[in-house]
Short mmCIF file of C-alpha atoms in Angstrom, two decimals:
data_model
loop_
_atom_site.label_atom_id
_atom_site.label_comp_id
_atom_site.label_asym_id
_atom_site.label_seq_id
_atom_site.Cartn_x
_atom_site.Cartn_y
_atom_site.Cartn_z
CA MET A 220 65.93 201.49 309.42
CA LYS A 221 63.89 201.66 312.72
CA ARG A 222 63.97 205.10 313.64
CA THR A 223 62.29 208.02 311.29
CA THR A 224 62.22 211.52 311.51
CA PRO A 225 58.84 213.42 310.13
CA LEU A 226 60.58 213.60 306.97
CA ARG A 227 61.53 210.28 306.94
CA ALA A 228 58.53 208.58 307.97
CA ALA A 229 56.84 210.85 305.30
CA ILE A 230 58.83 209.41 302.51
CA ALA A 231 59.02 205.66 304.24
CA ALA A 232 55.30 205.80 303.56
CA VAL A 233 55.42 206.78 300.07
CA LEU A 234 57.92 204.09 299.47
CA LEU A 235 55.71 201.48 301.10
CA THR A 236 53.78 201.18 298.27
CA VAL A 237 56.58 199.98 296.14
CA GLY A 238 57.75 197.48 298.63
CA LEU A 239 59.42 196.89 301.96
CA GLY A 240 63.07 196.24 302.92
CA ALA A 241 82.32 227.16 274.70
CA ALA A 242 80.69 225.31 271.69
CA GLN A 243 82.85 224.53 268.87
CA ALA A 244 81.56 226.17 265.89
CA GLY A 245 78.73 224.24 263.53
CA ALA A 246 78.57 221.81 266.90
CA ALA A 247 74.90 220.63 266.95
CA PRO A 248 73.68 221.24 270.53
CA LEU A 249 72.75 218.92 272.98
CA PRO A 250 69.61 216.74 272.56
CA GLU A 251 67.19 218.14 275.58
CA PRO A 252 67.14 216.08 278.61
CA ALA A 253 64.37 214.01 279.80
CA ALA A 254 61.26 215.43 281.99
CA ALA A 255 62.72 215.08 285.86
CA PRO A 256 61.72 215.83 288.91
CA SER A 257 62.86 219.81 289.98
CA ALA A 258 65.83 219.65 292.40
CA SER A 259 65.22 220.53 295.54
CA ALA A 260 66.08 223.86 297.35
CA GLY A 261 68.48 221.73 299.58
CA LEU A 262 70.17 220.17 297.03
CA LEU A 263 70.91 223.60 294.90
CA ASP A 264 72.26 225.35 298.02
CA ALA A 265 74.52 222.32 298.74
CA MET A 266 75.65 222.92 295.12
CA SER A 267 76.09 226.77 295.57
CA ARG A 268 78.10 225.99 298.84
CA ASP A 269 80.29 223.47 297.86
CA LEU A 270 80.79 224.47 293.62
CA GLY A 271 80.31 228.19 293.96
CA LEU A 272 76.47 228.42 291.81
CA THR A 273 73.68 230.57 291.91
CA ALA A 274 70.37 227.93 291.86
CA ALA A 275 69.85 228.92 288.54
CA GLU A 276 73.63 228.18 287.63
CA ALA A 277 73.01 224.70 289.72
CA GLU A 278 69.77 223.58 287.67
CA GLU A 279 70.98 224.38 284.66
CA ARG A 280 73.98 222.32 285.01
CA LEU A 281 71.93 219.10 286.18
CA SER A 282 70.18 219.25 283.45
CA ALA A 283 73.12 219.60 281.33
CA GLU A 284 74.99 216.37 283.14
CA LYS A 285 71.94 214.43 282.76
CA ALA A 286 71.82 214.84 279.16
CA ALA A 287 75.90 214.19 278.94
CA VAL A 288 75.37 210.89 280.30
CA GLU A 289 73.10 209.33 277.23
CA VAL A 290 75.29 211.56 274.60
CA GLU A 291 78.36 209.16 276.37
CA LYS A 292 76.89 205.97 275.73
CA ALA A 293 76.17 206.83 272.07
CA ALA A 294 79.67 208.25 271.59
CA ARG A 295 81.68 205.68 273.10
CA ARG A 296 79.09 203.23 270.86
CA SER A 297 79.73 205.39 267.60
CA ALA A 298 83.30 205.75 268.20
CA GLY A 299 84.52 202.32 268.64
CA GLY A 300 88.04 201.59 268.78
CA ALA A 301 88.90 205.42 268.23
CA TYR A 302 87.55 206.26 271.62
CA GLY A 303 90.18 207.77 273.53
CA GLY A 304 87.44 208.98 277.08
CA SER A 305 85.05 211.81 277.80
CA TRP A 306 84.63 214.56 279.96
CA PHE A 307 81.94 216.73 280.98
CA ASP A 308 83.27 220.40 280.61
CA ALA A 309 81.11 222.83 283.17
CA ALA A 310 82.33 226.06 281.15
CA THR A 311 80.25 224.96 278.12
CA GLY A 312 77.70 222.40 279.64
CA ARG A 313 78.59 219.86 276.95
CA LEU A 314 80.53 216.40 276.56
CA VAL A 315 84.07 216.45 275.50
CA VAL A 316 84.54 213.43 273.40
CA ALA A 317 88.30 212.63 272.54
CA VAL A 318 88.93 210.01 269.79
CA THR A 319 92.34 208.89 267.76
CA ASP A 320 91.14 209.25 264.45
CA ARG A 321 89.48 212.80 262.45
CA THR A 322 87.51 210.69 260.59
CA GLU A 323 85.51 209.91 263.44
CA GLU A 324 85.02 213.65 264.77
CA ALA A 325 81.75 214.68 262.81
CA GLU A 326 79.59 211.49 263.77
CA VAL A 327 80.68 211.73 267.45
CA ARG A 328 79.80 215.94 267.05
CA ALA A 329 76.25 214.88 265.63
CA LEU A 330 75.67 213.21 268.58
CA GLY A 331 75.78 216.45 270.44
CA ALA A 332 79.42 216.50 271.94
CA ASP A 333 82.47 218.41 271.43
CA THR A 334 85.55 216.80 270.28
CA ARG A 335 89.11 216.37 270.89
CA LEU A 336 91.55 214.84 268.57
CA VAL A 337 94.36 212.61 270.90
CA ARG A 338 97.34 210.05 270.36
CA HIS A 339 95.93 207.27 272.77
CA SER A 340 92.77 205.06 272.60
CA ALA A 341 90.87 204.84 275.87
CA ALA A 342 91.71 201.20 275.68
CA ALA A 343 95.36 201.90 275.18
CA LEU A 344 95.37 204.07 278.10
CA ASP A 345 93.31 201.17 279.86
CA ARG A 346 96.45 198.79 278.98
CA ALA A 347 98.86 201.27 280.28
CA LYS A 348 97.51 201.34 283.65
CA ALA A 349 96.84 197.62 283.93
CA ARG A 350 100.87 197.36 283.74
CA LEU A 351 101.21 199.76 286.52
CA ASP A 352 98.51 197.83 288.77
CA THR A 353 101.17 194.99 288.58
CA LEU A 354 103.70 197.13 290.41
CA ASN A 355 104.52 197.33 293.67
CA ALA A 356 103.90 201.21 295.08
CA PRO A 357 105.73 202.87 297.67
CA ALA A 358 104.15 204.60 300.63
CA GLY A 359 105.09 208.10 298.71
CA VAL A 360 102.55 207.24 295.61
CA ALA A 361 99.09 208.18 296.08
CA GLY A 362 97.43 206.19 293.35
CA TRP A 363 97.49 206.56 289.21
CA HIS A 364 94.61 206.66 286.88
CA VAL A 365 93.48 207.07 283.44
CA ASP A 366 93.23 210.94 282.80
CA PRO A 367 91.10 211.66 279.42
CA ARG A 368 91.68 215.02 279.17
CA SER A 369 95.60 214.70 279.44
CA ASN A 370 95.20 211.50 277.32
CA SER A 371 97.77 210.17 279.78
CA VAL A 372 97.75 207.71 283.12
CA VAL A 373 98.34 209.87 285.68
CA VAL A 374 100.81 208.99 288.71
CA ASP A 375 99.87 210.83 292.24
CA VAL A 376 102.94 211.00 294.44
CA VAL A 377 102.82 212.85 297.90
CA ARG A 378 104.92 216.24 297.29
CA SER A 379 107.05 215.80 300.31
CA GLU A 380 107.79 212.14 299.18
CA ARG A 381 108.64 212.91 295.15
CA GLN A 382 112.00 212.65 295.81
CA THR A 383 112.55 209.94 297.83
CA PRO A 384 114.42 207.12 296.03
CA ALA A 385 111.41 204.66 296.41
CA VAL A 386 108.92 207.38 294.74
CA ARG A 387 111.47 208.04 291.76
CA SER A 388 112.44 204.35 291.24
CA PHE A 389 108.54 203.80 290.87
CA VAL A 390 108.13 206.82 288.72
CA ASP A 391 110.79 205.55 286.48
CA ARG A 392 109.52 202.11 286.08
CA ALA A 393 105.91 203.86 285.37
CA ARG A 394 107.66 206.33 282.51
CA ALA A 395 108.73 203.90 280.21
CA ASP A 396 105.41 202.95 279.34
CA GLY A 397 105.55 206.57 277.41
CA ALA A 398 101.93 207.37 278.16
CA VAL A 399 102.35 208.39 282.03
CA THR A 400 102.49 211.94 283.25
CA VAL A 401 103.36 212.59 287.51
CA ALA A 402 101.31 214.93 289.34
CA GLU A 403 101.74 215.96 292.96
CA THR A 404 99.29 215.77 295.89
CA ALA A 405 99.12 217.04 299.23
CA GLN A 406 98.83 213.92 301.57
CA ALA A 407 98.57 210.37 301.31
CA PRO A 408 94.91 208.78 301.08
CA ARG A 409 93.25 207.32 303.87
CA THR A 410 90.09 205.04 304.64
CA TYR A 411 87.16 207.12 306.49
CA ALA A 412 86.24 204.72 309.16
CA ALA A 413 85.76 205.77 312.90
CA GLY A 414 85.81 204.68 316.59
CA THR A 415 82.08 204.64 318.06
CA VAL A 416 80.57 207.85 318.39
CA GLY A 417 77.20 209.32 318.46
CA GLY A 418 75.22 210.07 314.95
CA ASP A 419 73.28 208.07 312.81
CA PRO A 420 75.82 205.49 311.28
CA TYR A 421 76.17 201.64 311.91
CA TYR A 422 78.76 199.53 313.86
CA THR A 423 80.68 196.35 313.39
CA GLY A 424 83.20 195.74 316.27
CA ASN A 425 84.10 199.13 317.44
CA VAL A 426 84.04 200.75 313.73
CA ARG A 427 81.80 203.45 312.88
CA CYS A 428 80.99 203.52 309.09
CA SER A 429 77.69 204.71 306.85
CA ILE A 430 75.02 202.52 304.81
CA GLY A 431 75.57 203.53 301.10
CA PHE A 432 72.80 201.92 299.39
CA SER A 433 69.69 200.10 299.51
CA VAL A 434 69.37 196.80 297.59
CA TYR A 435 66.78 194.20 297.95
CA GLY A 436 67.57 192.10 301.30
CA GLY A 437 70.40 194.46 302.94
CA PHE A 438 72.74 197.33 301.92
CA VAL A 439 76.15 197.81 300.01
CA THR A 440 79.14 199.51 301.97
CA ALA A 441 82.82 199.82 301.93
CA GLY A 442 84.39 196.74 302.19
CA HIS A 443 87.18 197.85 304.82
CA CYS A 444 84.31 198.51 307.83
CA GLY A 445 84.09 194.89 308.26
CA ARG A 446 84.71 191.23 307.24
CA ALA A 447 82.31 188.39 305.74
CA GLY A 448 80.74 186.93 308.62
CA ALA A 449 80.97 190.03 310.82
CA ALA A 450 77.87 191.33 312.75
CA VAL A 451 76.36 194.49 311.88
CA ARG A 452 74.72 196.89 314.84
CA GLY A 453 72.46 199.43 314.08
CA TRP A 454 71.97 203.06 315.41
CA ASP A 455 70.67 202.02 318.42
CA GLY A 456 73.12 199.50 318.87
CA SER A 457 70.26 197.18 318.28
CA ALA A 458 71.61 193.75 315.86
CA MET A 459 70.56 195.02 312.32
CA GLY A 460 72.59 192.53 310.02
CA THR A 461 75.50 190.82 308.64
CA PHE A 462 78.23 191.29 306.67
CA GLN A 463 77.77 188.49 303.78
CA GLY A 464 80.71 189.82 301.25
CA SER A 465 83.69 191.84 302.02
CA SER A 466 86.95 192.52 299.81
CA PHE A 467 89.37 194.91 301.04
CA PRO A 468 92.52 196.01 299.48
CA GLY A 469 92.46 195.40 296.02
CA ASP A 470 88.28 196.56 296.07
CA ASP A 471 86.65 198.24 298.64
CA TYR A 472 83.19 197.08 298.55
CA ALA A 473 80.76 195.06 301.06
CA TYR A 474 77.29 193.56 301.08
CA VAL A 475 75.44 193.43 303.92
CA SER A 476 71.81 191.58 304.88
CA ILE A 477 69.27 192.99 307.27
CA HIS A 478 67.46 191.12 309.84
CA SER A 479 64.10 191.15 310.92
CA GLY A 480 62.46 194.54 311.79
CA TRP A 481 64.55 196.41 309.94
CA TRP A 482 63.99 197.20 305.96
CA THR A 483 65.22 199.06 302.69
CA VAL A 484 64.13 202.12 300.86
CA PRO A 485 65.79 203.80 298.02
CA VAL A 486 66.72 206.96 299.84
CA VAL A 487 69.77 208.62 300.75
CA LEU A 488 69.55 210.97 303.66
CA GLY A 489 69.97 214.52 303.67
CA TRP A 490 70.53 214.81 307.17
CA GLY A 491 68.21 218.12 307.36
CA THR A 492 70.74 219.83 304.99
CA ILE A 493 68.28 218.75 302.17
CA PRO A 494 65.47 217.46 301.66
CA ASP A 495 66.06 213.26 302.09
CA GLN A 496 66.87 212.37 298.34
CA LEU A 497 65.30 208.71 296.34
CA VAL A 498 67.43 206.82 294.08
CA ARG A 499 66.10 206.13 290.42
CA GLY A 500 69.13 204.29 289.04
CA SER A 501 73.09 203.80 288.99
CA ALA A 502 74.00 205.72 285.30
CA GLU A 503 77.56 206.60 285.73
CA ALA A 504 78.41 210.11 285.78
CA PRO A 505 81.65 211.37 283.13
CA VAL A 506 84.22 212.99 284.66
CA GLY A 507 83.53 216.62 285.20
CA SER A 508 79.93 215.90 286.26
CA SER A 509 78.94 217.92 289.88
CA ILE A 510 78.34 214.97 292.36
CA CYS A 511 77.13 214.62 296.48
CA ARG A 512 77.87 212.39 298.91
CA SER A 513 76.07 211.58 302.18
CA GLY A 514 77.98 210.02 305.01
CA SER A 515 77.19 209.90 308.67
CA THR A 516 79.90 212.53 309.99
CA THR A 517 79.66 215.22 307.71
CA HIS A 518 76.51 214.77 306.37
CA TRP A 519 75.79 216.35 302.58
CA ARG A 520 78.64 217.57 300.71
CA CYS A 521 79.26 218.31 296.97
CA GLY A 522 82.49 218.30 294.54
CA THR A 523 82.93 217.57 290.83
CA VAL A 524 84.35 214.25 289.48
CA LEU A 525 88.06 214.23 289.10
CA ALA A 526 89.06 211.14 287.59
CA LYS A 527 87.83 207.54 286.91
CA ASN A 528 89.70 203.95 287.25
CA GLU A 529 92.34 204.89 289.56
CA THR A 530 94.39 203.13 291.68
CA VAL A 531 94.43 204.20 294.95
CA ASN A 532 97.56 203.32 297.16
CA TYR A 533 96.71 203.02 301.06
CA SER A 534 98.92 201.78 303.58
CA GLN A 535 96.34 198.12 303.84
CA GLY A 536 97.46 197.91 300.30
CA ALA A 537 96.71 198.86 296.62
CA VAL A 538 92.76 199.81 295.47
CA TYR A 539 91.63 199.67 291.90
CA GLN A 540 89.02 200.95 289.71
CA MET A 541 88.20 203.57 291.97
CA THR A 542 86.41 207.16 291.25
CA LYS A 543 88.08 210.31 292.28
CA THR A 544 86.25 213.35 293.64
CA SER A 545 86.61 217.08 294.98
CA VAL A 546 84.14 216.17 297.58
CA CYS A 547 85.82 216.39 301.38
CA ALA A 548 84.94 213.52 303.91
CA GLU A 549 86.13 212.45 307.46
CA GLY A 550 86.49 209.68 309.58
CA GLY A 551 82.99 207.52 310.01
CA ASP A 552 81.80 208.60 306.35
CA SER A 553 83.12 205.16 305.09
CA GLY A 554 80.86 203.19 302.65
CA GLY A 555 78.32 206.02 302.22
CA SER A 556 76.74 207.05 299.19
CA PHE A 557 77.79 209.33 295.96
CA LEU A 558 75.06 210.37 293.97
CA SER A 559 75.07 212.53 290.93
CA GLY A 560 71.58 214.00 290.37
CA ASP A 561 68.76 210.81 291.11
CA GLN A 562 71.35 208.01 290.12
CA ALA A 563 73.64 206.13 292.72
CA GLN A 564 77.56 206.47 291.91
CA GLY A 565 79.09 204.32 294.70
CA VAL A 566 80.06 204.49 298.33
CA THR A 567 82.85 206.53 300.02
CA SER A 568 86.08 205.08 300.03
CA GLY A 569 88.95 207.13 301.42
CA GLY A 570 90.60 210.06 300.56
CA TRP A 571 93.17 213.04 302.26
CA GLY A 572 91.79 216.23 303.88
CA ASN A 573 88.82 216.64 305.98
CA CYS A 574 85.72 219.41 305.38
CA SER A 575 87.20 222.28 306.85
CA SER A 576 90.87 222.41 305.16
CA GLY A 577 89.08 220.27 301.84
CA GLY A 578 90.89 217.62 300.07
CA GLU A 579 90.03 214.55 297.94
CA THR A 580 87.39 211.46 297.58
CA TRP A 581 87.15 208.09 296.32
CA PHE A 582 84.53 206.04 295.79
CA GLN A 583 83.97 202.48 294.68
CA PRO A 584 81.79 202.86 291.75
CA ILE A 585 78.49 201.03 292.78
CA ASN A 586 77.63 199.04 289.21
CA GLU A 587 80.75 196.87 290.06
CA ILE A 588 79.72 196.10 293.50
CA LEU A 589 76.05 195.00 292.09
CA GLY A 590 77.43 192.62 289.58
CA ARG A 591 80.15 191.48 292.30
CA TYR A 592 77.69 190.03 294.63
CA GLY A 593 74.06 189.74 291.94
CA LEU A 594 72.28 192.17 293.81
CA ARG A 595 69.39 194.54 292.41
CA LEU A 596 69.59 198.38 293.62
CA HIS A 597 66.64 199.30 295.41
CA THR A 598 65.38 202.42 293.12
CA ALA A 599 61.86 204.45 293.10
#
C-alpha cells in the first residue's frame, strides 16, 4: 500500500530484500515443535483478551498447535480409510484423532495423538454433507458442517425459526441420512461488507471491505465484495487494482490484481494492537486451534476454530466448504485475514453478532483460493 506508519515502513524495508509487490495412559508425547520466532507481546495480549489466557498459556498453546498441525498430517495418512477427523483439545494441548477401526489406534497414538473410536469415517460424513448441499435450505437454517467431535453432520438452525414448517421439513429431510444432528444458533449469518467510511480499507463502488493476503501480483479477498472487472480504490481513493476473478455465492473468494504504485508484502496489519504480522505459509490449523483475524473495522480479534467444511446459508445463497470460528467481526471486515500463528488460514466472509456482544464468523480457506486462481501466496 502507499501509506506507511513507522512500523509498517520498517517492516516493508526488511521485506524489500525478498521482492516487491489430559492425555491417555501410555500415549506418546507430542513431538517437539520446530523452532519459531517468539510470539509478540501484542499477539499474546490479544489472545489473553479474547481467549482468557495468560501470556505463558498463550505461548504454550501456540507451540502445541503448531505441533498438532504436523501430527494431523501423519495421522491422516496412517489411518487411511479409518480416519474419522481430528481436533485440537485445548485442555490437554494434544490433537485428538477419530478412527473407525480399533486396530488403527495404537499406530495413531504412536504419532503423538490421542484417539477416539467412532462409527462414521470422515469420508462418509463428507458424503452425507454433500447430499445436504443438494437441498434448498430456508432462511431459518443457518448452515451445516461436518463435526468430528460429535462424529456427525451438524445442522445449525436459528433458534427463533426452529419450529417453522420450512425449517422442520428441511431438518426431517436432513435426518433421513442418519448421521445428522441439529444445533441452535442465535442469529442467521450475514456478510460483512459495509458502506464507505474512513479507515484503512479498499473500496469497490460504495462498498468497503478488507484485504486478505498478498499474492504475487495482487491480493485475495471475499467474493461478495466485488465482481470480476470491478475497479478497486485504495484507502486514499486512488486507483488500486481490478477484480480479476470473483465467486459468490457458492464460494466467497476473489482475486484483485494491483496497479503500478502499489506493492505486495507478506504482512497482516496489527492495527497498533500488536505488531504487524509476517505470513510464512498456509498450513491448515485443526478444529479447536486458536485463530486471529485482522479487518478494517474491528482490527485484531482472536478466538478458536469451531468447525470446517460448513455450508453457510446466507440470504444471497449457500456458500460451501467454509470454516467457522468464535472470532467476532463487523461490517467492513469482509475479506480480511485469518491467521493461526504465522500461517494464513483464509479470508473473512460473514457471520452473526458483533464485537460488543460476541458472535461467530466464517472464513473461506486460503488454499482453495490459491488453487482456484493459480496464485502463489507472498510469504516471508
